[in-house]
XYZ file of C-alpha atoms in Angstrom:
295
model
C 23.087 21.423 28.647
C 23.056 24.144 30.925
C 20.421 27.111 30.329
C 20.133 30.662 31.421
C 17.276 29.495 33.684
C 19.404 27.103 35.358
C 22.323 29.743 35.846
C 19.684 32.340 37.357
C 18.225 29.467 39.775
C 21.647 28.629 40.911
C 22.881 32.050 41.354
C 19.742 33.246 43.245
C 21.068 32.067 46.635
C 19.881 34.939 48.508
C 16.094 33.993 48.501
C 13.980 32.131 50.842
C 14.916 28.685 49.825
C 18.562 29.163 50.634
C 17.396 30.868 53.859
C 15.585 27.643 54.825
C 18.788 25.508 54.010
C 20.921 27.534 56.142
C 18.351 27.768 59.134
C 18.236 30.086 61.957
C 16.917 33.605 62.404
C 18.487 36.309 60.296
C 20.593 39.147 61.995
C 20.741 42.608 61.052
C 23.821 43.374 62.633
C 27.395 41.677 62.423
C 28.223 38.490 64.080
C 30.746 38.877 67.013
C 32.804 35.759 67.890
C 32.812 35.891 71.833
C 34.913 32.991 72.139
C 37.979 34.449 70.240
C 41.156 35.471 72.166
C 41.103 39.194 72.812
C 44.745 40.249 71.528
C 43.027 42.629 69.099
C 39.631 43.558 67.637
C 39.056 42.728 63.921
C 36.263 43.712 61.789
C 35.719 42.100 58.460
C 33.974 44.022 55.898
C 32.532 43.129 52.391
C 30.569 40.837 49.889
C 30.004 37.065 49.646
C 33.570 36.495 48.943
C 34.144 37.418 52.280
C 31.020 35.865 54.124
C 31.204 32.477 52.397
C 27.829 31.607 51.331
C 26.671 27.989 52.093
C 30.050 26.993 53.377
C 29.307 25.220 56.716
C 28.665 26.173 59.497
C 26.432 29.186 58.445
C 25.632 31.701 61.226
C 24.806 35.052 59.378
C 21.155 34.550 58.406
C 20.403 36.112 55.047
C 24.010 37.417 54.867
C 25.046 33.867 54.748
C 28.246 34.148 56.735
C 30.227 31.023 57.348
C 32.357 30.355 60.477
C 35.056 28.966 58.049
C 35.405 32.098 55.874
C 38.832 33.734 55.641
C 38.010 36.229 58.351
C 36.989 33.749 60.791
C 40.017 31.517 59.999
C 42.310 34.512 60.225
C 40.907 35.608 63.559
C 41.378 32.145 65.012
C 44.925 31.742 63.619
C 46.328 35.232 64.838
C 44.227 35.686 68.118
C 41.918 38.341 67.128
C 38.371 39.029 68.484
C 36.355 39.121 65.164
C 33.228 40.980 64.221
C 32.253 39.838 60.999
C 30.078 42.519 59.351
C 30.234 40.967 55.787
C 27.148 40.230 53.818
C 26.332 38.485 50.585
C 25.148 40.680 47.735
C 26.644 43.875 49.519
C 28.311 46.714 47.466
C 30.175 49.693 48.437
C 26.779 51.399 48.987
C 26.084 49.004 51.867
C 29.162 50.082 53.642
C 27.540 53.030 55.031
C 23.747 52.196 54.373
C 21.678 49.112 55.660
C 21.427 46.259 53.203
C 17.842 45.341 52.224
C 16.752 42.056 50.597
C 13.250 40.632 50.139
C 11.647 43.726 51.535
C 13.572 43.442 54.900
C 16.773 44.909 56.340
C 19.235 41.981 56.636
C 22.426 43.831 57.660
C 23.188 47.184 59.423
C 25.623 49.464 57.541
C 28.980 47.486 57.663
C 31.008 50.426 58.743
C 28.935 50.777 61.802
C 31.172 48.018 63.280
C 34.436 49.891 62.602
C 35.016 51.788 65.698
C 38.056 53.631 67.610
C 39.025 50.437 69.272
C 39.262 48.419 66.050
C 42.728 46.943 65.473
C 42.573 45.228 62.148
C 40.021 45.876 59.312
C 39.801 43.935 55.870
C 37.656 45.025 52.968
C 36.615 42.758 50.188
C 34.443 44.638 47.837
C 33.806 45.759 44.237
C 32.413 42.563 42.473
C 28.772 43.448 42.867
C 29.413 47.049 42.308
C 30.395 46.001 38.515
C 27.336 43.619 38.468
C 29.116 40.122 39.128
C 25.747 37.996 39.138
C 24.440 39.710 35.966
C 27.818 39.318 34.269
C 27.635 35.440 34.998
C 23.984 35.331 33.895
C 24.665 37.327 30.711
C 27.695 35.329 29.767
C 26.002 32.029 30.387
C 22.955 32.951 28.168
C 25.143 34.318 25.389
C 27.366 31.259 25.437
C 24.277 29.013 24.343
C 24.450 31.304 21.083
C 28.076 30.634 20.085
C 29.948 28.258 22.751
C 33.262 28.479 20.682
C 32.853 32.166 19.997
C 33.129 35.322 22.194
C 29.525 36.474 22.470
C 29.735 38.036 25.886
C 32.716 39.877 24.938
C 30.934 41.441 21.928
C 27.857 42.188 24.205
C 29.938 44.226 26.767
C 31.932 45.989 23.947
C 29.059 46.915 21.664
C 29.275 50.491 20.792
C 33.066 50.559 20.983
C 33.164 50.855 24.890
C 34.195 48.143 27.397
C 31.287 48.310 29.672
C 32.969 46.201 32.372
C 36.268 48.187 32.157
C 33.929 51.405 32.726
C 32.177 49.890 35.640
C 35.615 49.253 37.411
C 36.805 52.583 36.782
C 33.651 54.113 38.237
C 33.882 51.922 41.255
C 37.447 52.838 42.071
C 36.570 56.023 43.963
C 33.812 54.379 45.709
C 36.374 51.838 47.228
C 38.635 54.875 48.026
C 35.893 56.520 49.848
C 35.137 53.305 52.018
C 38.850 53.324 52.903
C 38.928 56.791 54.053
C 36.022 56.105 56.200
C 37.500 53.161 57.705
C 40.670 55.392 58.819
C 38.199 57.949 60.007
C 36.305 55.535 62.302
C 39.376 53.561 63.343
C 42.625 55.688 63.087
C 44.862 53.223 64.740
C 43.605 50.101 62.572
C 45.723 48.260 60.218
C 43.886 48.243 56.761
C 43.855 45.362 54.334
C 42.030 45.199 50.886
C 41.533 41.589 50.013
C 41.244 40.787 46.136
C 39.296 38.144 44.511
C 40.836 34.611 43.707
C 41.419 33.224 40.165
C 37.855 32.187 38.995
C 38.452 31.177 35.511
C 41.470 28.968 34.081
C 44.707 31.084 33.635
C 45.356 29.463 30.339
C 42.963 27.746 27.830
C 39.402 27.955 26.603
C 37.507 26.924 29.890
C 35.205 23.957 30.062
C 31.911 24.569 28.490
C 29.213 23.538 29.191
C 30.261 22.358 32.656
C 30.873 25.879 33.218
C 28.838 27.966 30.704
C 31.266 30.463 29.506
C 31.969 30.613 25.877
C 35.661 29.504 24.926
C 36.281 33.074 23.281
C 35.083 34.905 26.307
C 37.376 33.238 28.955
C 40.314 35.570 28.130
C 38.118 38.653 28.327
C 36.458 37.914 31.544
C 40.007 36.649 33.031
C 41.249 40.145 32.089
C 38.423 41.876 33.544
C 38.890 40.331 36.966
C 42.540 41.230 36.843
C 41.745 44.883 36.086
C 39.189 44.745 39.120
C 41.875 43.292 41.318
C 44.474 45.946 40.047
C 41.924 48.802 40.880
C 41.611 47.500 44.289
C 45.407 47.378 44.735
C 45.615 50.975 43.318
C 43.074 52.114 45.608
C 44.684 50.527 48.643
C 48.110 51.958 47.784
C 46.665 55.628 47.596
C 44.381 55.361 50.801
C 46.671 53.884 53.318
C 45.909 50.261 53.073
C 47.698 46.974 52.068
C 46.475 45.095 49.291
C 46.186 41.309 49.476
C 46.707 39.325 46.341
C 44.689 36.174 46.486
C 44.650 35.649 42.684
C 48.230 34.446 42.201
C 48.125 31.716 44.762
C 44.874 30.639 43.508
C 46.076 30.004 40.030
C 45.415 26.364 39.015
C 42.557 26.196 41.269
C 39.846 27.535 39.228
C 36.120 26.594 38.377
C 37.366 23.991 35.829
C 39.658 22.003 38.072
C 38.679 18.642 39.497
C 36.972 18.437 42.834
C 39.514 18.577 45.478
C 41.673 20.849 43.304
C 39.384 23.673 42.678
C 39.085 26.418 45.116
C 36.076 28.286 43.326
C 33.065 26.177 42.550
C 31.159 26.408 39.037
C 27.465 26.744 38.223
C 26.764 23.394 39.944
C 28.700 23.149 43.163
C 30.341 19.982 43.976
C 31.384 21.136 47.518
C 29.295 23.216 49.971
C 29.547 26.793 48.475
C 27.585 29.116 46.360
C 27.923 29.028 42.635
C 30.972 30.802 41.304
C 32.218 31.439 44.877
C 35.148 30.231 46.996
C 34.498 26.854 48.722
C 35.961 25.865 52.099
C 39.429 25.223 50.573
C 39.196 28.611 48.679
C 38.477 30.496 51.780
C 41.337 28.726 53.736
C 43.528 29.679 50.858
C 42.429 33.248 51.272
C 42.975 33.112 54.977
C 46.667 32.039 54.444
C 47.234 35.004 52.010
C 45.928 37.354 54.392
C 47.764 35.923 57.328
C 50.807 35.910 55.301
C 50.381 39.700 54.428
C 49.641 40.576 58.205
C 52.845 38.733 59.318
């Protein structure tokens, strides 16, 4: 049976053990793909859903960037020269500030990579601003007290206020500010905000204990993700960017699906990927949605 200790160990993929697994020296700057065609300069910004932690082949040190994340796949498909500035664990704060982990700087401010010669920018951010890892840890722990109830929903709504909805609302202006800075740095670039794929089943009560979320909490967390994506779409709309929906095409490929069907891994991954993150198939599906949006 899963425990919160197991959840925390599985989710703590930014530490030294994972660093040893991915190998190589860390970098404090973006990865530039010098071998890509130079039809245009593409900069990818964002968190671990962009970087693709633990998906082979890793090349971003403690940022855990994969050469098969959606940015890399899109750049190869459309002939862009990619600068991947994404980094696992990043928030909107790390867009214009260095990212520090384990007492060291693991990534320069991501917006530093966006310059006047940039043609395309994608942004995938917001999950860590609302506390994604803490939400998973908390809900996994709460599920042990009442796996058929809604303990996590009650936890985040104690006092009569939906804390996660409030966090999403507070994150909106931060995302808007990042988009405005992108336009300032790269006034001629096309800008796309990439949403989050379907993590939990679109219908039903989940798959506890394989994925330790209580059955009564599935609907609440599913709606929370939809609200996060809607906020991203709204901010894109009012800040000169195009929103890319990765949720709709990923329905039916959530964490509770069988190996080979799921695009997002559960607490114990069955494909090379971080817990509760897209696997290689998931990143490929996100790339397809992005490529379709770019046209």
